[in-house]
Amino acid sequence: MDEGFGGVAEAFAGNFADFPELGAAVTVFVGGRKVVELWGGTADGRTGRLWERETAVPVFSCAKGLVGVCVQLLVQEGLLDLDVPVARYWPGFARHGKEGITSRMVLGHRAGIPALDRKLTFEEIAAWTPVVRAVEEQRPLWEPGAAYEYHGHVFGFVLGEVIRRLTGLTPGAYFRAAVGDPLGLRAWIGLPEAEWAGRARLSEAAGRPAMPGPEHLLSRIVTMNGALVFPGTDVPYGWNDPAVLGAELPGAGAVASATGLAGVYAAAVSGVEGGGRLLSPESVTDVVREVSSGAGWLGFDAGARWGAGFLLDSPFRPMLGARSFGSDGAGGQFAFGDDAFGVGFAYVANRMIGHGDARANRLVTAVRECLGG
């Protein structure tokens, strides 16, 4: 870490003292330069294998941030308009009341299709096309645009199919071609087989709240209507299963190192190592305009605010201010960027304490204090 960022190191060490942390890492870029890169603990609780500098871990819905960056790149190229119907790019989508759904509605979780009624097998989900057909058949649960509820996996498949139709590449492949490979970032939607052995394995903390029954909408959102096991740390089709991590699940299936994930946001808001920024100021202005907040369709209000595909600064996910935008994961992982401060930040961990737990918030507070905020 650079001089002046000792508070982040203190907070990182404090997480290991105060929580049942297993292994974790945090990276911070400022102005395109890496100022913090810290890692520690255990990557695999079964074997005792230590966390290393480049260790990658499942980061769940941090995938939405990777998809969101890809969407904005296509907007900047003039290939995508967020405020026209999805059906302009995907004609088969315009069925059963979905004719007027726009990409912005999906990005803001307002499309009315948070889960699919059709029960798909994991093999069908991994094959992509069966999910596309199920989305086409789906009827909205509410009038699109009139309410919001977290769209979990459907977020990624709808936007991912738009990306595929515009570029010819699935979203994981497009992300690597447009961002990951050119910048050498260790972040994937669809983990390469060569990376399976070195990944960190997830572990659940004792007392973590259980999921509701399988027919509850929240469970259907998280498990793709029962095809996946959440979190299922040590069972087939759970989130330590290489088959799951290797599939393209663009709503919740990213795997990344802290530096890889922070690098995505740093590249987006400032560029890294002298390179140009990926997202223009105008794109960031669009991203941080609030689309959804308050109680969702299920009646639960976590205090989150959503812009165009990203979480915004809020009591639920405190960041640095009005130009901050990010994404979090069900295991407590969190990443964001802010072009006013030129910051790209990511915290990743393999001990699943709870969604929105305090570990990342402590680190963000330390970053803010180190920046003089």
mmCIF file of C-alpha atoms in Angstrom:
data_model
loop_
_atom_site.group_PDB
_atom_site.id
_atom_site.type_symbol
_atom_site.label_atom_id
_atom_site.label_comp_id
_atom_site.label_asym_id
_atom_site.label_seq_id
_atom_site.Cartn_x
_atom_site.Cartn_y
_atom_site.Cartn_z
ATOM 1 C CA MET A 1 0.000 0.000 0.000
ATOM 2 C CA ASP A 2 1.059 3.578 -0.601
ATOM 3 C CA GLU A 3 1.831 5.939 2.227
ATOM 4 C CA GLY A 4 -1.376 7.549 3.421
ATOM 5 C CA PHE A 5 -3.520 4.422 3.052
ATOM 6 C CA GLY A 6 -2.562 2.731 6.316
ATOM 7 C CA GLY A 7 -6.136 3.075 7.516
ATOM 8 C CA VAL A 8 -7.255 0.590 4.875
ATOM 9 C CA ALA A 9 -4.677 -1.925 6.091
ATOM 10 C CA GLU A 10 -5.856 -1.426 9.677
ATOM 11 C CA ALA A 11 -9.475 -2.010 8.653
ATOM 12 C CA PHE A 12 -8.521 -5.078 6.630
ATOM 13 C CA ALA A 13 -6.641 -6.598 9.575
ATOM 14 C CA GLY A 14 -9.520 -5.624 11.850
ATOM 15 C CA ASN A 15 -11.926 -7.673 9.759
ATOM 16 C CA PHE A 16 -9.885 -10.799 10.508
ATOM 17 C CA ALA A 17 -9.945 -9.954 14.222
ATOM 18 C CA ASP A 18 -13.622 -9.026 14.488
ATOM 19 C CA PHE A 19 -15.379 -11.354 12.043
ATOM 20 C CA PRO A 20 -15.140 -15.040 11.169
ATOM 21 C CA GLU A 21 -13.080 -14.037 8.126
ATOM 22 C CA LEU A 22 -11.406 -16.953 6.335
ATOM 23 C CA GLY A 23 -9.572 -15.483 3.335
ATOM 24 C CA ALA A 24 -9.977 -12.079 1.736
ATOM 25 C CA ALA A 25 -8.373 -9.386 -0.391
ATOM 26 C CA VAL A 26 -8.876 -5.672 -1.050
ATOM 27 C CA THR A 27 -7.486 -3.524 -3.856
ATOM 28 C CA VAL A 28 -7.844 0.211 -4.426
ATOM 29 C CA PHE A 29 -6.844 2.242 -7.467
ATOM 30 C CA VAL A 30 -6.719 6.039 -7.384
ATOM 31 C CA GLY A 31 -6.222 7.940 -10.603
ATOM 32 C CA GLY A 32 -5.456 4.702 -12.424
ATOM 33 C CA ARG A 33 -2.641 3.749 -10.064
ATOM 34 C CA LYS A 34 -2.814 0.888 -7.590
ATOM 35 C CA VAL A 35 -2.450 2.330 -4.078
ATOM 36 C CA VAL A 36 -3.659 -0.645 -2.025
ATOM 37 C CA GLU A 37 -3.309 -4.368 -2.704
ATOM 38 C CA LEU A 38 -3.750 -6.532 0.384
ATOM 39 C CA TRP A 39 -4.586 -10.201 0.800
ATOM 40 C CA GLY A 40 -4.523 -12.719 3.594
ATOM 41 C CA GLY A 41 -5.969 -15.802 5.202
ATOM 42 C CA THR A 42 -6.965 -19.125 3.731
ATOM 43 C CA ALA A 43 -8.217 -19.779 0.213
ATOM 44 C CA ASP A 44 -9.338 -23.358 0.917
ATOM 45 C CA GLY A 45 -10.523 -24.213 4.398
ATOM 46 C CA ARG A 46 -10.367 -27.944 3.675
ATOM 47 C CA THR A 47 -6.655 -28.028 2.834
ATOM 48 C CA GLY A 48 -5.327 -24.865 4.481
ATOM 49 C CA ARG A 49 -4.096 -23.522 1.131
ATOM 50 C CA LEU A 50 -3.252 -19.844 1.636
ATOM 51 C CA TRP A 51 -4.743 -16.904 -0.211
ATOM 52 C CA GLU A 52 -2.279 -15.487 -2.736
ATOM 53 C CA ARG A 53 -1.956 -12.212 -4.574
ATOM 54 C CA GLU A 54 -3.869 -13.399 -7.645
ATOM 55 C CA THR A 55 -6.400 -15.696 -5.959
ATOM 56 C CA ALA A 56 -9.815 -15.469 -7.561
ATOM 57 C CA VAL A 57 -13.089 -16.280 -5.798
ATOM 58 C CA PRO A 58 -16.762 -16.490 -6.798
ATOM 59 C CA VAL A 59 -18.191 -12.984 -6.413
ATOM 60 C CA PHE A 60 -21.811 -13.739 -7.330
ATOM 61 C CA SER A 61 -23.726 -10.635 -8.459
ATOM 62 C CA CYS A 62 -20.614 -8.536 -8.879
ATOM 63 C CA ALA A 63 -21.150 -10.030 -12.345
ATOM 64 C CA LYS A 64 -23.821 -7.366 -12.856
ATOM 65 C CA GLY A 65 -21.116 -4.716 -12.783
ATOM 66 C CA LEU A 66 -19.180 -6.463 -15.548
ATOM 67 C CA VAL A 67 -22.356 -6.723 -17.635
ATOM 68 C CA GLY A 68 -23.197 -3.086 -16.870
ATOM 69 C CA VAL A 69 -19.826 -1.899 -18.158
ATOM 70 C CA CYS A 70 -20.314 -3.948 -21.331
ATOM 71 C CA VAL A 71 -23.762 -2.439 -21.847
ATOM 72 C CA GLN A 72 -22.388 1.092 -21.525
ATOM 73 C CA LEU A 73 -19.607 0.345 -24.002
ATOM 74 C CA LEU A 74 -22.251 -0.657 -26.555
ATOM 75 C CA VAL A 75 -24.220 2.508 -25.823
ATOM 76 C CA GLN A 76 -21.085 4.577 -26.415
ATOM 77 C CA GLU A 77 -20.542 2.821 -29.735
ATOM 78 C CA GLY A 78 -24.060 3.751 -30.808
ATOM 79 C CA LEU A 79 -25.129 0.114 -31.018
ATOM 80 C CA LEU A 80 -27.558 0.156 -28.100
ATOM 81 C CA ASP A 81 -30.233 2.572 -26.883
ATOM 82 C CA LEU A 82 -31.323 1.811 -23.331
ATOM 83 C CA ASP A 83 -34.710 3.478 -23.776
ATOM 84 C CA VAL A 84 -36.065 1.593 -26.772
ATOM 85 C CA PRO A 85 -37.743 -1.822 -26.428
ATOM 86 C CA VAL A 86 -35.466 -4.818 -26.026
ATOM 87 C CA ALA A 87 -37.446 -6.303 -28.911
ATOM 88 C CA ARG A 88 -35.706 -3.949 -31.359
ATOM 89 C CA TYR A 89 -32.598 -6.071 -30.883
ATOM 90 C CA TRP A 90 -34.331 -9.320 -29.926
ATOM 91 C CA PRO A 91 -37.682 -9.638 -31.753
ATOM 92 C CA GLY A 92 -38.685 -12.874 -30.013
ATOM 93 C CA PHE A 93 -38.678 -11.050 -26.669
ATOM 94 C CA ALA A 94 -41.837 -9.128 -27.654
ATOM 95 C CA ARG A 95 -44.369 -11.644 -26.336
ATOM 96 C CA HIS A 96 -46.812 -11.961 -23.436
ATOM 97 C CA GLY A 97 -46.748 -8.311 -22.341
ATOM 98 C CA LYS A 98 -42.998 -7.715 -22.704
ATOM 99 C CA GLU A 99 -43.288 -5.650 -25.876
ATOM 100 C CA GLY A 100 -42.506 -2.345 -24.149
ATOM 101 C CA ILE A 101 -39.732 -3.499 -21.807
ATOM 102 C CA THR A 102 -36.539 -1.502 -22.342
ATOM 103 C CA SER A 103 -32.974 -2.334 -21.407
ATOM 104 C CA ARG A 104 -33.097 0.427 -18.790
ATOM 105 C CA MET A 105 -36.047 -1.310 -17.108
ATOM 106 C CA VAL A 106 -33.973 -4.484 -16.892
ATOM 107 C CA LEU A 107 -30.937 -2.560 -15.622
ATOM 108 C CA GLY A 108 -33.121 -0.972 -12.923
ATOM 109 C CA HIS A 109 -34.879 -4.252 -12.026
ATOM 110 C CA ARG A 110 -38.238 -2.876 -13.202
ATOM 111 C CA ALA A 111 -39.030 -5.242 -16.071
ATOM 112 C CA GLY A 112 -41.407 -7.474 -14.090
ATOM 113 C CA ILE A 113 -39.549 -10.708 -14.852
ATOM 114 C CA PRO A 114 -37.380 -11.324 -11.758
ATOM 115 C CA ALA A 115 -37.643 -15.100 -12.102
ATOM 116 C CA LEU A 116 -38.692 -17.615 -14.739
ATOM 117 C CA ASP A 117 -41.730 -19.873 -14.433
ATOM 118 C CA ARG A 118 -40.219 -22.603 -16.579
ATOM 119 C CA LYS A 119 -38.130 -25.134 -14.659
ATOM 120 C CA LEU A 120 -34.830 -25.587 -16.466
ATOM 121 C CA THR A 121 -32.100 -28.094 -15.714
ATOM 122 C CA PHE A 122 -28.580 -26.863 -15.055
ATOM 123 C CA GLU A 123 -27.509 -28.348 -18.375
ATOM 124 C CA GLU A 124 -30.186 -26.288 -20.137
ATOM 125 C CA ILE A 125 -29.066 -23.138 -18.351
ATOM 126 C CA ALA A 126 -25.445 -23.776 -19.301
ATOM 127 C CA ALA A 127 -26.521 -24.241 -22.935
ATOM 128 C CA TRP A 128 -27.872 -20.645 -23.024
ATOM 129 C CA THR A 129 -30.523 -21.041 -25.754
ATOM 130 C CA PRO A 130 -33.078 -22.809 -23.509
ATOM 131 C CA VAL A 131 -32.938 -19.832 -21.130
ATOM 132 C CA VAL A 132 -33.491 -17.437 -24.024
ATOM 133 C CA ARG A 133 -36.581 -19.422 -25.039
ATOM 134 C CA ALA A 134 -37.872 -19.448 -21.458
ATOM 135 C CA VAL A 135 -37.445 -15.668 -21.237
ATOM 136 C CA GLU A 136 -39.420 -15.270 -24.459
ATOM 137 C CA GLU A 137 -42.240 -17.354 -22.960
ATOM 138 C CA GLN A 138 -42.269 -15.522 -19.625
ATOM 139 C CA ARG A 139 -45.141 -13.211 -18.634
ATOM 140 C CA PRO A 140 -44.311 -10.206 -16.418
ATOM 141 C CA LEU A 141 -45.432 -10.410 -12.801
ATOM 142 C CA TRP A 142 -46.366 -6.715 -12.878
ATOM 143 C CA GLU A 143 -46.800 -3.960 -15.408
ATOM 144 C CA PRO A 144 -43.247 -3.366 -16.659
ATOM 145 C CA GLY A 145 -41.840 -0.139 -15.289
ATOM 146 C CA ALA A 146 -44.462 0.189 -12.547
ATOM 147 C CA ALA A 147 -42.480 -1.465 -9.731
ATOM 148 C CA TYR A 148 -39.129 -3.041 -9.081
ATOM 149 C CA GLU A 149 -37.709 -6.212 -7.597
ATOM 150 C CA TYR A 150 -34.250 -7.700 -7.855
ATOM 151 C CA HIS A 151 -33.906 -9.577 -11.151
ATOM 152 C CA GLY A 152 -31.105 -11.915 -10.036
ATOM 153 C CA HIS A 153 -30.111 -14.190 -12.896
ATOM 154 C CA VAL A 154 -32.709 -12.903 -15.391
ATOM 155 C CA PHE A 155 -30.922 -9.522 -15.416
ATOM 156 C CA GLY A 156 -27.851 -11.177 -16.890
ATOM 157 C CA PHE A 157 -29.586 -13.406 -19.379
ATOM 158 C CA VAL A 158 -31.753 -10.645 -20.874
ATOM 159 C CA LEU A 159 -28.916 -8.138 -21.162
ATOM 160 C CA GLY A 160 -26.534 -10.915 -22.134
ATOM 161 C CA GLU A 161 -28.744 -11.946 -25.042
ATOM 162 C CA VAL A 162 -28.902 -8.304 -26.171
ATOM 163 C CA ILE A 163 -25.084 -8.216 -26.048
ATOM 164 C CA ARG A 164 -24.916 -11.478 -27.999
ATOM 165 C CA ARG A 165 -27.251 -10.236 -30.710
ATOM 166 C CA LEU A 166 -25.297 -6.984 -31.077
ATOM 167 C CA THR A 167 -21.782 -8.437 -30.982
ATOM 168 C CA GLY A 168 -22.060 -12.119 -31.852
ATOM 169 C CA LEU A 169 -20.429 -12.946 -28.504
ATOM 170 C CA THR A 170 -21.962 -14.188 -25.268
ATOM 171 C CA PRO A 171 -21.538 -11.660 -22.444
ATOM 172 C CA GLY A 172 -18.639 -13.489 -20.797
ATOM 173 C CA ALA A 173 -16.780 -13.693 -24.095
ATOM 174 C CA TYR A 174 -17.556 -10.059 -24.942
ATOM 175 C CA PHE A 175 -16.339 -8.894 -21.531
ATOM 176 C CA ARG A 176 -13.036 -10.699 -22.010
ATOM 177 C CA ALA A 177 -12.620 -9.390 -25.563
ATOM 178 C CA ALA A 178 -13.526 -5.778 -24.757
ATOM 179 C CA VAL A 179 -12.158 -5.378 -21.217
ATOM 180 C CA GLY A 180 -10.605 -8.377 -19.494
ATOM 181 C CA ASP A 181 -8.055 -9.530 -22.043
ATOM 182 C CA PRO A 182 -6.837 -6.095 -23.252
ATOM 183 C CA LEU A 183 -6.269 -4.995 -19.646
ATOM 184 C CA GLY A 184 -5.064 -8.349 -18.328
ATOM 185 C CA LEU A 185 -7.707 -8.435 -15.599
ATOM 186 C CA ARG A 186 -8.416 -11.534 -13.552
ATOM 187 C CA ALA A 187 -12.210 -11.387 -13.778
ATOM 188 C CA TRP A 188 -14.492 -13.751 -15.692
ATOM 189 C CA ILE A 189 -18.109 -14.660 -16.355
ATOM 190 C CA GLY A 190 -17.443 -18.338 -16.985
ATOM 191 C CA LEU A 191 -14.249 -19.374 -15.210
ATOM 192 C CA PRO A 192 -11.663 -21.016 -17.532
ATOM 193 C CA GLU A 193 -10.864 -24.608 -16.603
ATOM 194 C CA ALA A 194 -7.201 -23.684 -16.098
ATOM 195 C CA GLU A 195 -8.287 -21.461 -13.178
ATOM 196 C CA TRP A 196 -10.444 -24.009 -11.351
ATOM 197 C CA ALA A 197 -7.757 -25.501 -9.117
ATOM 198 C CA GLY A 198 -6.405 -22.178 -7.861
ATOM 199 C CA ARG A 199 -9.682 -20.520 -6.990
ATOM 200 C CA ALA A 200 -10.730 -19.823 -3.418
ATOM 201 C CA ARG A 201 -13.447 -22.097 -2.086
ATOM 202 C CA LEU A 202 -16.498 -20.583 -0.432
ATOM 203 C CA SER A 203 -17.389 -21.369 3.161
ATOM 204 C CA GLU A 204 -20.518 -20.387 5.072
ATOM 205 C CA ALA A 205 -20.390 -18.628 8.423
ATOM 206 C CA ALA A 206 -22.398 -20.153 11.241
ATOM 207 C CA GLY A 207 -25.815 -18.626 11.739
ATOM 208 C CA ARG A 208 -26.200 -17.215 8.256
ATOM 209 C CA PRO A 209 -29.945 -16.731 7.528
ATOM 210 C CA ALA A 210 -31.538 -19.625 5.659
ATOM 211 C CA MET A 211 -33.331 -19.193 2.351
ATOM 212 C CA PRO A 212 -37.142 -19.411 2.298
ATOM 213 C CA GLY A 213 -38.902 -22.409 0.753
ATOM 214 C CA PRO A 214 -38.277 -23.330 -2.883
ATOM 215 C CA GLU A 215 -41.567 -21.843 -4.139
ATOM 216 C CA HIS A 216 -40.894 -18.427 -2.581
ATOM 217 C CA LEU A 217 -40.078 -15.831 -5.231
ATOM 218 C CA LEU A 218 -36.789 -14.922 -3.552
ATOM 219 C CA SER A 219 -35.609 -18.542 -3.716
ATOM 220 C CA ARG A 220 -36.705 -18.813 -7.340
ATOM 221 C CA ILE A 221 -34.791 -15.603 -8.154
ATOM 222 C CA VAL A 222 -31.583 -16.852 -6.543
ATOM 223 C CA THR A 223 -31.673 -20.476 -7.731
ATOM 224 C CA MET A 224 -33.038 -20.050 -11.275
ATOM 225 C CA ASN A 225 -36.228 -21.761 -10.131
ATOM 226 C CA GLY A 226 -34.400 -24.598 -8.431
ATOM 227 C CA ALA A 227 -31.736 -25.472 -11.007
ATOM 228 C CA LEU A 228 -28.912 -24.072 -8.854
ATOM 229 C CA VAL A 229 -28.266 -24.630 -5.150
ATOM 230 C CA PHE A 230 -27.673 -21.515 -3.072
ATOM 231 C CA PRO A 231 -25.146 -21.257 -1.708
ATOM 232 C CA GLY A 232 -24.568 -24.995 -1.884
ATOM 233 C CA THR A 233 -20.931 -24.684 -0.976
ATOM 234 C CA ASP A 234 -20.209 -28.423 -1.095
ATOM 235 C CA VAL A 235 -22.909 -29.988 -3.260
ATOM 236 C CA PRO A 236 -23.436 -30.401 -7.015
ATOM 237 C CA TYR A 237 -24.800 -27.284 -8.727
ATOM 238 C CA GLY A 238 -23.689 -25.129 -5.804
ATOM 239 C CA TRP A 239 -21.169 -22.315 -5.912
ATOM 240 C CA ASN A 240 -18.049 -24.388 -5.343
ATOM 241 C CA ASP A 241 -18.970 -26.687 -8.234
ATOM 242 C CA PRO A 242 -16.543 -26.094 -11.144
ATOM 243 C CA ALA A 243 -19.362 -26.781 -13.599
ATOM 244 C CA VAL A 244 -21.371 -23.890 -12.170
ATOM 245 C CA LEU A 245 -18.385 -21.557 -12.057
ATOM 246 C CA GLY A 246 -17.437 -22.485 -15.604
ATOM 247 C CA ALA A 247 -20.888 -21.742 -17.007
ATOM 248 C CA GLU A 248 -21.873 -18.277 -18.210
ATOM 249 C CA LEU A 249 -24.258 -17.018 -15.546
ATOM 250 C CA PRO A 250 -24.020 -13.289 -16.258
ATOM 251 C CA GLY A 251 -26.405 -12.161 -13.540
ATOM 252 C CA ALA A 252 -24.563 -13.748 -10.638
ATOM 253 C CA GLY A 253 -21.715 -15.970 -11.834
ATOM 254 C CA ALA A 254 -18.552 -13.867 -11.889
ATOM 255 C CA VAL A 255 -15.251 -15.085 -10.474
ATOM 256 C CA ALA A 256 -12.518 -12.515 -9.856
ATOM 257 C CA SER A 257 -9.514 -11.483 -7.844
ATOM 258 C CA ALA A 258 -9.750 -8.246 -5.887
ATOM 259 C CA THR A 259 -7.295 -6.561 -8.238
ATOM 260 C CA GLY A 260 -9.115 -7.852 -11.310
ATOM 261 C CA LEU A 261 -12.464 -6.583 -10.075
ATOM 262 C CA ALA A 262 -11.117 -3.236 -8.851
ATOM 263 C CA GLY A 263 -9.318 -2.892 -12.177
ATOM 264 C CA VAL A 264 -12.616 -3.070 -14.065
ATOM 265 C CA TYR A 265 -13.959 -0.083 -12.164
ATOM 266 C CA ALA A 266 -10.665 1.803 -12.266
ATOM 267 C CA ALA A 267 -10.530 1.329 -16.031
ATOM 268 C CA ALA A 268 -14.135 2.482 -16.280
ATOM 269 C CA VAL A 269 -13.685 5.761 -14.381
ATOM 270 C CA SER A 270 -10.064 6.796 -14.948
ATOM 271 C CA GLY A 271 -8.193 4.256 -17.035
ATOM 272 C CA VAL A 272 -5.370 2.205 -15.551
ATOM 273 C CA GLU A 273 -1.624 2.596 -15.894
ATOM 274 C CA GLY A 274 -1.941 5.545 -18.264
ATOM 275 C CA GLY A 275 -4.694 4.080 -20.446
ATOM 276 C CA GLY A 276 -7.869 5.942 -21.354
ATOM 277 C CA ARG A 277 -11.036 5.552 -19.321
ATOM 278 C CA LEU A 278 -13.601 3.078 -20.640
ATOM 279 C CA LEU A 279 -16.692 5.079 -19.722
ATOM 280 C CA SER A 280 -17.121 8.715 -20.666
ATOM 281 C CA PRO A 281 -18.299 11.255 -18.077
ATOM 282 C CA GLU A 282 -21.642 11.278 -19.895
ATOM 283 C CA SER A 283 -21.931 7.491 -19.511
ATOM 284 C CA VAL A 284 -21.220 7.722 -15.786
ATOM 285 C CA THR A 285 -23.831 10.482 -15.479
ATOM 286 C CA ASP A 286 -26.348 8.112 -17.063
ATOM 287 C CA VAL A 287 -25.297 5.225 -14.834
ATOM 288 C CA VAL A 288 -25.700 7.188 -11.582
ATOM 289 C CA ARG A 289 -29.166 8.553 -12.353
ATOM 290 C CA GLU A 290 -31.515 6.724 -9.984
ATOM 291 C CA VAL A 291 -33.915 4.270 -11.607
ATOM 292 C CA SER A 292 -35.194 2.340 -8.566
ATOM 293 C CA SER A 293 -35.229 2.604 -4.780
ATOM 294 C CA GLY A 294 -37.467 1.945 -1.803
ATOM 295 C CA ALA A 295 -39.549 -1.160 -1.189
ATOM 296 C CA GLY A 296 -39.471 -3.743 -3.959
ATOM 297 C CA TRP A 297 -42.395 -5.762 -5.287
ATOM 298 C CA LEU A 298 -41.978 -8.239 -2.419
ATOM 299 C CA GLY A 299 -42.334 -5.345 0.037
ATOM 300 C CA PHE A 300 -38.786 -5.514 1.369
ATOM 301 C CA ASP A 301 -36.713 -2.326 1.506
ATOM 302 C CA ALA A 302 -32.992 -2.872 2.106
ATOM 303 C CA GLY A 303 -32.231 0.798 1.509
ATOM 304 C CA ALA A 304 -30.555 0.118 -1.834
ATOM 305 C CA ARG A 305 -30.659 2.555 -4.751
ATOM 306 C CA TRP A 306 -30.214 1.424 -8.348
ATOM 307 C CA GLY A 307 -29.030 3.330 -11.373
ATOM 308 C CA ALA A 308 -28.602 1.867 -14.851
ATOM 309 C CA GLY A 309 -27.395 -1.572 -13.800
ATOM 310 C CA PHE A 310 -25.391 -0.562 -10.734
ATOM 311 C CA LEU A 311 -25.924 0.071 -7.052
ATOM 312 C CA LEU A 312 -25.633 3.743 -6.112
ATOM 313 C CA ASP A 313 -24.364 5.376 -2.931
ATOM 314 C CA SER A 314 -26.860 4.639 -0.147
ATOM 315 C CA PRO A 315 -27.023 3.680 3.534
ATOM 316 C CA PHE A 316 -27.174 0.045 2.367
ATOM 317 C CA ARG A 317 -24.019 0.372 0.281
ATOM 318 C CA PRO A 318 -22.078 3.489 1.299
ATOM 319 C CA MET A 319 -19.537 4.536 -1.310
ATOM 320 C CA LEU A 320 -17.873 7.917 -1.872
ATOM 321 C CA GLY A 321 -20.662 10.107 -3.205
ATOM 322 C CA ALA A 322 -22.981 10.993 -6.046
ATOM 323 C CA ARG A 323 -20.634 9.708 -8.797
ATOM 324 C CA SER A 324 -20.150 6.281 -7.201
ATOM 325 C CA PHE A 325 -21.579 3.134 -8.775
ATOM 326 C CA GLY A 326 -20.931 -0.502 -7.961
ATOM 327 C CA SER A 327 -22.087 -4.069 -7.522
ATOM 328 C CA ASP A 328 -22.060 -6.521 -4.657
ATOM 329 C CA GLY A 329 -22.138 -10.249 -4.136
ATOM 330 C CA ALA A 330 -24.077 -12.614 -1.909
ATOM 331 C CA GLY A 331 -20.921 -13.590 -0.027
ATOM 332 C CA GLY A 332 -20.225 -10.007 1.106
ATOM 333 C CA GLN A 333 -18.033 -9.066 -1.870
ATOM 334 C CA PHE A 334 -18.268 -5.485 -3.132
ATOM 335 C CA ALA A 335 -16.731 -3.338 -5.866
ATOM 336 C CA PHE A 336 -17.324 0.198 -7.116
ATOM 337 C CA GLY A 337 -15.923 3.075 -9.103
ATOM 338 C CA ASP A 338 -16.165 6.842 -8.732
ATOM 339 C CA ASP A 339 -14.881 9.246 -11.374
ATOM 340 C CA ALA A 340 -15.004 12.282 -9.072
ATOM 341 C CA PHE A 341 -12.341 10.637 -6.903
ATOM 342 C CA GLY A 342 -10.836 8.479 -9.653
ATOM 343 C CA VAL A 343 -11.305 5.413 -7.459
ATOM 344 C CA GLY A 344 -11.698 1.754 -8.361
ATOM 345 C CA PHE A 345 -12.285 -0.456 -5.313
ATOM 346 C CA ALA A 346 -12.916 -4.150 -4.693
ATOM 347 C CA TYR A 347 -13.168 -6.366 -1.649
ATOM 348 C CA VAL A 348 -13.551 -10.131 -2.081
ATOM 349 C CA ALA A 349 -13.791 -12.918 0.478
ATOM 350 C CA ASN A 350 -14.658 -16.593 0.704
ATOM 351 C CA ARG A 351 -16.406 -16.653 4.089
ATOM 352 C CA MET A 352 -20.081 -15.968 3.390
ATOM 353 C CA ILE A 353 -21.253 -14.019 6.439
ATOM 354 C CA GLY A 354 -24.297 -12.286 4.970
ATOM 355 C CA HIS A 355 -25.422 -10.131 2.099
ATOM 356 C CA GLY A 356 -24.375 -6.548 2.825
ATOM 357 C CA ASP A 357 -22.395 -7.400 5.969
ATOM 358 C CA ALA A 358 -20.084 -4.819 7.499
ATOM 359 C CA ARG A 359 -16.687 -5.998 6.238
ATOM 360 C CA ALA A 360 -16.671 -4.107 2.935
ATOM 361 C CA ASN A 361 -18.323 -1.049 4.478
ATOM 362 C CA ARG A 362 -15.476 -0.767 6.992
ATOM 363 C CA LEU A 363 -12.956 -0.776 4.168
ATOM 364 C CA VAL A 364 -14.864 1.815 2.162
ATOM 365 C CA THR A 365 -15.012 4.053 5.231
ATOM 366 C CA ALA A 366 -11.258 3.724 5.578
ATOM 367 C CA VAL A 367 -10.721 4.633 1.917
ATOM 368 C CA ARG A 368 -12.938 7.696 2.330
ATOM 369 C CA GLU A 369 -10.948 8.805 5.384
ATOM 370 C CA CYS A 370 -7.627 8.234 3.624
ATOM 371 C CA LEU A 371 -8.833 10.440 0.771
ATOM 372 C CA GLY A 372 -9.740 13.152 3.257
ATOM 373 C CA GLY A 373 -13.492 12.643 3.002
#
